[in-house]
mmCIF file of C-alpha atoms in Angstrom:
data_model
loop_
_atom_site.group_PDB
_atom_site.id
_atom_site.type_symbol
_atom_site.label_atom_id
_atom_site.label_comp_id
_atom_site.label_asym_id
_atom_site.label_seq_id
_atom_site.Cartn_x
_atom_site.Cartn_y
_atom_site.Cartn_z
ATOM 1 C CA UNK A 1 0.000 0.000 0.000
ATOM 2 C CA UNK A 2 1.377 3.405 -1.256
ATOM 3 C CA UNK A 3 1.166 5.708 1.257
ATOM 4 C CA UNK A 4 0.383 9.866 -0.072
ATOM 5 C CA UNK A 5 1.914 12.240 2.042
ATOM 6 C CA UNK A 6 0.106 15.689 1.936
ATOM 7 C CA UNK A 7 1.591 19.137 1.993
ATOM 8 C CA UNK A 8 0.502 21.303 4.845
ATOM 9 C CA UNK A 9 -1.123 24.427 3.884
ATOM 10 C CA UNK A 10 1.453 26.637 5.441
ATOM 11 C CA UNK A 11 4.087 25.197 3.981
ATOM 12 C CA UNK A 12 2.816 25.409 0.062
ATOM 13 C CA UNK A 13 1.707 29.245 0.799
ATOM 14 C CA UNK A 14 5.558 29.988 1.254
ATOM 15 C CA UNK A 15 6.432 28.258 -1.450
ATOM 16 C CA UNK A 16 3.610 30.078 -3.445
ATOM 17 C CA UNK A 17 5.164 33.166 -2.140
ATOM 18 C CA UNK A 18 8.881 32.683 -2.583
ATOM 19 C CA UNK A 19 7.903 31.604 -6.666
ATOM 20 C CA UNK A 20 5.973 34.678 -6.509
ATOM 21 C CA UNK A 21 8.656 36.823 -5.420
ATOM 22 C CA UNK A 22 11.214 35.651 -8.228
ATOM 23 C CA UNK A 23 8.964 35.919 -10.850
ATOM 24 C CA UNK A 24 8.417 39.509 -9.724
ATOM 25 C CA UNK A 25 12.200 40.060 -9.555
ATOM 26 C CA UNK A 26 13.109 38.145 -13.383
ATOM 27 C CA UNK A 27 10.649 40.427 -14.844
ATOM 28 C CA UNK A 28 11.847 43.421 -13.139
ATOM 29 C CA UNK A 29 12.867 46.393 -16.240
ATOM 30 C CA UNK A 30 16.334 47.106 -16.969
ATOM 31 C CA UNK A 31 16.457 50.169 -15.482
ATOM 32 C CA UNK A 32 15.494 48.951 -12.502
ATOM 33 C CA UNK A 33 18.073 45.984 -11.853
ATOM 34 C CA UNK A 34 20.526 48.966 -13.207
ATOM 35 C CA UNK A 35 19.043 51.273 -10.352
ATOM 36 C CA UNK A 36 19.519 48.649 -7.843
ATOM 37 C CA UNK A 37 23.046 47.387 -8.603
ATOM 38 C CA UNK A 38 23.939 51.572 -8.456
ATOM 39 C CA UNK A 39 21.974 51.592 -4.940
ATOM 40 C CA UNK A 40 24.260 48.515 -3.545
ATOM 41 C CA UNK A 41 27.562 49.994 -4.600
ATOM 42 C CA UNK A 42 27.792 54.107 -4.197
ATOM 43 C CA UNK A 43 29.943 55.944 -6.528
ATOM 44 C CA UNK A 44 30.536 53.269 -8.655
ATOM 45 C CA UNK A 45 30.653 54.603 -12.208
ATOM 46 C CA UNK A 46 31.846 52.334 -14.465
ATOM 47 C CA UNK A 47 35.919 51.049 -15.761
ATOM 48 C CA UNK A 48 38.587 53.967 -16.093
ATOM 49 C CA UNK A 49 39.302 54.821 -19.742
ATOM 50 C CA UNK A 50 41.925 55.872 -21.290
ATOM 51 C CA UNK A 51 41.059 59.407 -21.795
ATOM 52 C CA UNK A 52 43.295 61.792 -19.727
ATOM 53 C CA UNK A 53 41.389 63.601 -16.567
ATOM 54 C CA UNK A 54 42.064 67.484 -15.757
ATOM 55 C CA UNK A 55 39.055 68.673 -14.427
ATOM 56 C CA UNK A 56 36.617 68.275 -10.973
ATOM 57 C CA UNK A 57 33.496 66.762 -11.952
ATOM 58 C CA UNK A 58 31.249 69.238 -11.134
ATOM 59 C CA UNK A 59 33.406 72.350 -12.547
ATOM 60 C CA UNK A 60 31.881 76.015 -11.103
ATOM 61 C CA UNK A 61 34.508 77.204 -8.822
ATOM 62 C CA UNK A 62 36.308 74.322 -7.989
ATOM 63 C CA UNK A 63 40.066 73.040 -7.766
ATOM 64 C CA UNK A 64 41.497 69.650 -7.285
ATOM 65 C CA UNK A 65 45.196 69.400 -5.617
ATOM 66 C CA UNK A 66 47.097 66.936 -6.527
ATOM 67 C CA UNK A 67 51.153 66.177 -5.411
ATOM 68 C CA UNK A 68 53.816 64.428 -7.098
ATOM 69 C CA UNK A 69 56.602 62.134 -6.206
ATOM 70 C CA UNK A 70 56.822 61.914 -2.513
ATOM 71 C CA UNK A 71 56.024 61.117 0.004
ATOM 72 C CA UNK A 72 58.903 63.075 1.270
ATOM 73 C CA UNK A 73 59.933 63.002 5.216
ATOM 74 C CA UNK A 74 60.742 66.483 4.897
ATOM 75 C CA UNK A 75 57.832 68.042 3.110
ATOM 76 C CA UNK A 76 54.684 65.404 2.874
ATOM 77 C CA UNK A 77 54.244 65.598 7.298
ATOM 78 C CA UNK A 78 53.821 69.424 7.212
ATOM 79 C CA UNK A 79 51.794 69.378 4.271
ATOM 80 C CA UNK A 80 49.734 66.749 5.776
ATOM 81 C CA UNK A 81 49.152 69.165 8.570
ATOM 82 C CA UNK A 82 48.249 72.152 6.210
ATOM 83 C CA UNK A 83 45.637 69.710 4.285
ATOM 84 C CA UNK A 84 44.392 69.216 7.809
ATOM 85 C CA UNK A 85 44.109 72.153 9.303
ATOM 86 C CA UNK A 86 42.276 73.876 6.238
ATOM 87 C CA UNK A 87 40.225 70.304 6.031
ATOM 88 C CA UNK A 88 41.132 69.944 2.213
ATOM 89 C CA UNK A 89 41.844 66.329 0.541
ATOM 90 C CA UNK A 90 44.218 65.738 -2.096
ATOM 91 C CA UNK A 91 45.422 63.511 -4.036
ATOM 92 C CA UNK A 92 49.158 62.145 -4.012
ATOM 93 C CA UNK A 93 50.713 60.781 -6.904
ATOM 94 C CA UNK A 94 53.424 58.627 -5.409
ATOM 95 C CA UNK A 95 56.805 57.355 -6.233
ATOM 96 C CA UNK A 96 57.424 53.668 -5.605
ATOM 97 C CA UNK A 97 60.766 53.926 -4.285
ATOM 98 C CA UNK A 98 60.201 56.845 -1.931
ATOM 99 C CA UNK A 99 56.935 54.425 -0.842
ATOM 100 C CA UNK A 100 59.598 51.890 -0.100
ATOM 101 C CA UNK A 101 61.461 53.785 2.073
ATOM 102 C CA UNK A 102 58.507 55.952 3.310
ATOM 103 C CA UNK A 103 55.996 53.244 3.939
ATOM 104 C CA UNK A 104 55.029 55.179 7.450
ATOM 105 C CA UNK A 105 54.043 58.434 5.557
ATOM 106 C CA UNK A 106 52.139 56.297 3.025
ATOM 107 C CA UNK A 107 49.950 55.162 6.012
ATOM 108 C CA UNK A 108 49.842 58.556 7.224
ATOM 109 C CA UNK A 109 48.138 59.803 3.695
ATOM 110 C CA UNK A 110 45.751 57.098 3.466
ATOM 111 C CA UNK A 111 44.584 57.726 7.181
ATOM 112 C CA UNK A 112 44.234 61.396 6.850
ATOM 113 C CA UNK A 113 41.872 60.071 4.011
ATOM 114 C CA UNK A 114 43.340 61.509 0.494
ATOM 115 C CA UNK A 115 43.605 59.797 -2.374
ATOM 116 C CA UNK A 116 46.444 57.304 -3.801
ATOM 117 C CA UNK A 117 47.832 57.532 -7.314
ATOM 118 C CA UNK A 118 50.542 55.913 -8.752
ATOM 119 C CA UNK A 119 53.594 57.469 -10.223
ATOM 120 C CA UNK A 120 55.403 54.814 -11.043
ATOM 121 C CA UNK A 121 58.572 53.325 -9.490
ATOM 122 C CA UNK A 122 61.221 55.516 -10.488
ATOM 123 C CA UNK A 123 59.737 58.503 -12.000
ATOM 124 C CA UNK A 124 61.260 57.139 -15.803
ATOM 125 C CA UNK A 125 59.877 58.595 -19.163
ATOM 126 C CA UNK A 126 57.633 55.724 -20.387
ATOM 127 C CA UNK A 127 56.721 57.506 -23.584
ATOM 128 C CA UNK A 128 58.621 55.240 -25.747
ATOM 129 C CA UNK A 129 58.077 51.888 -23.640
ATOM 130 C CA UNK A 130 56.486 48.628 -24.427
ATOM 131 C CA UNK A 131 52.936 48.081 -22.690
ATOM 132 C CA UNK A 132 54.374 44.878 -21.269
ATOM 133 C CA UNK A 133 57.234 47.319 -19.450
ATOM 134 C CA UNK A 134 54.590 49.893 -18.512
ATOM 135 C CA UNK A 135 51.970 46.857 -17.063
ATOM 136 C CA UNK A 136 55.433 45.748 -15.145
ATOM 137 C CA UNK A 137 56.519 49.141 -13.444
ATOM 138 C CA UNK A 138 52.768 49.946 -12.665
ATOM 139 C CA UNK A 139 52.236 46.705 -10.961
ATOM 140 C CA UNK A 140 55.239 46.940 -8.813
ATOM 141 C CA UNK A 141 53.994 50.692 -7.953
ATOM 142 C CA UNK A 142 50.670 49.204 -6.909
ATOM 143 C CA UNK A 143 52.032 46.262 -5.069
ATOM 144 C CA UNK A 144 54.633 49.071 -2.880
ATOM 145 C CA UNK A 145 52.133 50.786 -2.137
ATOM 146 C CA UNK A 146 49.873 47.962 -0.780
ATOM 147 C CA UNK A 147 52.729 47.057 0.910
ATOM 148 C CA UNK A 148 52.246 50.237 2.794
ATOM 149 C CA UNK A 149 48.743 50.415 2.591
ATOM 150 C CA UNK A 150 46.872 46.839 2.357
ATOM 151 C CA UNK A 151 43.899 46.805 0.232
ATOM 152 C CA UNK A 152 44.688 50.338 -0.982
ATOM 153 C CA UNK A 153 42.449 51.963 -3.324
ATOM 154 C CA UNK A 154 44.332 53.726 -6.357
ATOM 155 C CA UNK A 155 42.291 55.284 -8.684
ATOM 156 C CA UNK A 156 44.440 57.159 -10.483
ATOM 157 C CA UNK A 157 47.783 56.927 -12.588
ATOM 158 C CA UNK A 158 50.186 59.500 -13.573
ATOM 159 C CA UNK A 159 52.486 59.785 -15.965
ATOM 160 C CA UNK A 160 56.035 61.387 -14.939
ATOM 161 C CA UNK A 161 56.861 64.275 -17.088
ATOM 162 C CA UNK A 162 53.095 64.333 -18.486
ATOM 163 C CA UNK A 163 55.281 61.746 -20.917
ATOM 164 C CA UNK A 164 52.238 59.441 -21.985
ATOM 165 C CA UNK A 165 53.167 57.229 -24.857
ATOM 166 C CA UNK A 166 50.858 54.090 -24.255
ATOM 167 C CA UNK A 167 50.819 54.525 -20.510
ATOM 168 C CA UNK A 168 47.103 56.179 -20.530
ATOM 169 C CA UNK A 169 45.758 52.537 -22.078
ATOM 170 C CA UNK A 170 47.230 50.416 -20.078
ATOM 171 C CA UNK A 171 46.565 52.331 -16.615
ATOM 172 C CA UNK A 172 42.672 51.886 -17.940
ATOM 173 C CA UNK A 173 43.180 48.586 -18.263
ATOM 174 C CA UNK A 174 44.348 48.025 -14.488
ATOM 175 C CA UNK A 175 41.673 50.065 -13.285
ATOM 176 C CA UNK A 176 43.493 53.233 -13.066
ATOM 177 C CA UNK A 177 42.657 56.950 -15.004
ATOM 178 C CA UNK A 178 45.097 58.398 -16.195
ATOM 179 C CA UNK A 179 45.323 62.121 -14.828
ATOM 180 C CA UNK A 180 46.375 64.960 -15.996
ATOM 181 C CA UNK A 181 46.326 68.601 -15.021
ATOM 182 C CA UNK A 182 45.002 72.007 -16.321
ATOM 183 C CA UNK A 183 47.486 74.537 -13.847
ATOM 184 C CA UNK A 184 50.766 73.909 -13.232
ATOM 185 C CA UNK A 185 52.678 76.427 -11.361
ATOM 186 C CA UNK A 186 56.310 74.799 -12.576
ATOM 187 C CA UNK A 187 57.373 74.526 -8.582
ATOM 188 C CA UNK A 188 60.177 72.145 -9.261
ATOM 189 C CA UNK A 189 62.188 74.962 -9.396
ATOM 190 C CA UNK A 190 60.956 77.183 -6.396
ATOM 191 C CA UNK A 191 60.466 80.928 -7.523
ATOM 192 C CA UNK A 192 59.428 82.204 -4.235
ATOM 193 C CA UNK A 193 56.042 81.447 -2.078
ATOM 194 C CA UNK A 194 54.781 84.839 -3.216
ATOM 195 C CA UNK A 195 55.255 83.890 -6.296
ATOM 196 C CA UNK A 196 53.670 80.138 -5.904
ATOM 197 C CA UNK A 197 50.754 82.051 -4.172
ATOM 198 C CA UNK A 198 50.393 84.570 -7.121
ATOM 199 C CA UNK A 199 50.520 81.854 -10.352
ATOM 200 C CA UNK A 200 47.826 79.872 -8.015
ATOM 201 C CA UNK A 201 45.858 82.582 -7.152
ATOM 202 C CA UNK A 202 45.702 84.166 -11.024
ATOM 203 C CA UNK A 203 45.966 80.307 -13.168
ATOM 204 C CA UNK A 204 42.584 79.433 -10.794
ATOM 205 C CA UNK A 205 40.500 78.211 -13.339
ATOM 206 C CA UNK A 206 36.962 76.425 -12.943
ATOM 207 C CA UNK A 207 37.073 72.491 -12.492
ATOM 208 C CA UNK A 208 41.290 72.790 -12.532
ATOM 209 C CA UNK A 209 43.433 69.976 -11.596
ATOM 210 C CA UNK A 210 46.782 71.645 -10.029
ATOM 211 C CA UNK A 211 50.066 70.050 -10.395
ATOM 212 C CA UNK A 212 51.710 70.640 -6.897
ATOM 213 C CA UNK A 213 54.852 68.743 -5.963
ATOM 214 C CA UNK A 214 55.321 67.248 -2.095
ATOM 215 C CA UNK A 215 58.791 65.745 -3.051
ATOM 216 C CA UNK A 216 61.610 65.463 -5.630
ATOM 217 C CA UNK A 217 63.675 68.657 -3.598
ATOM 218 C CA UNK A 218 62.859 71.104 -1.476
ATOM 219 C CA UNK A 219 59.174 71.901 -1.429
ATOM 220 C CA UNK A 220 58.670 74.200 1.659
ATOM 221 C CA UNK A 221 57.889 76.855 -0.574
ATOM 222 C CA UNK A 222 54.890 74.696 -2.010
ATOM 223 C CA UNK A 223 53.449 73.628 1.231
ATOM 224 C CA UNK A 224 54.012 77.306 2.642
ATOM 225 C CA UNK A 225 52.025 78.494 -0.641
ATOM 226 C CA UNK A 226 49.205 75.746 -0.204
ATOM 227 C CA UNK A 227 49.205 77.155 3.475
ATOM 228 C CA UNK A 228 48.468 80.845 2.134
ATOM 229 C CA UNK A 229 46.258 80.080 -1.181
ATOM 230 C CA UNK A 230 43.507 77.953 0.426
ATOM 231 C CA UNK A 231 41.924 80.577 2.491
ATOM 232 C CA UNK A 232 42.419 83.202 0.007
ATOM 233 C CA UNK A 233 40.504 81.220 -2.054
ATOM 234 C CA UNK A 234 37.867 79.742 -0.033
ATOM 235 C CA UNK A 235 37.152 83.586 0.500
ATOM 236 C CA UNK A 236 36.606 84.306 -3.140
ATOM 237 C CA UNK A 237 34.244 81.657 -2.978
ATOM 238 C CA UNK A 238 36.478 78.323 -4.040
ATOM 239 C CA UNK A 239 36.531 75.612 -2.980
ATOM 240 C CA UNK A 240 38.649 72.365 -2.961
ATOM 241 C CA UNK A 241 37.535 68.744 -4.415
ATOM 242 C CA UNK A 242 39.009 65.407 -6.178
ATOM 243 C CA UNK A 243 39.245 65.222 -9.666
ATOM 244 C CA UNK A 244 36.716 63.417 -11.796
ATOM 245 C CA UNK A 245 37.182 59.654 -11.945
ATOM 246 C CA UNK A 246 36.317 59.389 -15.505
ATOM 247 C CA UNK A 247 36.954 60.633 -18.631
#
């Protein structure tokens, strides 16, 4: 004798209801599931590109700061301590062998909650190298820096020299935009502060990316300029963003 074994009501009204729910979700619209995935991860805008970034996002009175090749144990602590005080972020393009030897000031960047870039290792001219040399030096950058900083975000690449060559496609393809700038006030070789704080105040342009430097030499004119130019600014209405993470 076969023996029938019957469902109990309350447990075939769940399974109504979970077969419900999934055809609800299958036949959701596009734009929807789109919507959703954008509500689960914030910000999230899509893969870098190749194209080279040198503006804020927004534009209007706005300025991003960015700093090459430290960190620096001379320069990068006090500028830290500008950023702070004036409660600006930036973003620091670093070199991989001043990471190396720097890792503490790396961790000190990250905490104070800027934004990584990578500079490469050695601050070469890559304009006339291979991808697969390129893909090599940016990796070890990367992997320096996570040294430093595990699980590091870095958004950005930059080239030294603003020497591209095919550097812009294969940052993109790492995950990296390549970025640019729009104002650079040539302090690699120091004129003066006043004179830092003058080409910053008058090369202000809306949605600018400023090349700064926090290392390569001396920079305690930069950091004093920084110091003066951000509330000169701010009271003319500025103020003082990332750049845009796409191109």
């Amino acid at each position: 004798m076969t023996t029938v074994r019957r469902r109990r009501p309350g447990r075939l009204l769940a399974l109504l209801l979970t077969s419900t729910v999934a055809l609800t979700l299958c036949a959701a619209p596009p734009a929807q599931a789109a919507g959703a995935t954008a509500a689960a991860k914030p910000g999230r805008t899509g893969p870098a590109t190749p194209d080279i970034v040198d503006s804020t996002p927004g534009g209007g009175q706005a300025l991003a700061l960015t700093f090459d090749d430290g960190p620096d144990p001379r320069n990068t602590p006090r500028l830290l301590e500008v950023l702070r005080e004036h409660r600006v972020k930036a973003v620091f393009c670093l070199w991989g062998e001043h990471v190396r030897q720097h890792p503490d000031l790396v961790r000190r960047i990250a905490r104070d909650g800027h934004t990584l870039c990578n500079h490469t290792m050695r601050h070469d001219d890559m304009s006339t190298w291979s991808a697969a040399d390129i893909r090599a030096d940016l990796r070890a950058t990367n992997a320096a820096i996570r040294d430093a900083v595990p699980r590091a975000r870095i958004p950005y690449f930059r080239a030294p020299y603003g020497a591209w060559g095919q550097t812009p496609q294969v940052a993109a393809d790492m995950g990296m935009q390549p970025l640019g700038w729009r104002l650079a006030v040539e302090d690699w070789e120091p004129p003066g502060t006043g004179e830092l704080v003058r080409r910053l105040e008058e090369g202000a342009a809306p949605g600018a990316v400023v090349l700064l430097h926090d290392g390569g030499g001396d920079r305690s004119q930069t950091v004093d300029a920084v110091d003066q130019v951000i509330p000169r600014l701010q009271a003319q209405g500025w103020h003082f963003t990332r750049p845009a993470r796409r191109g």
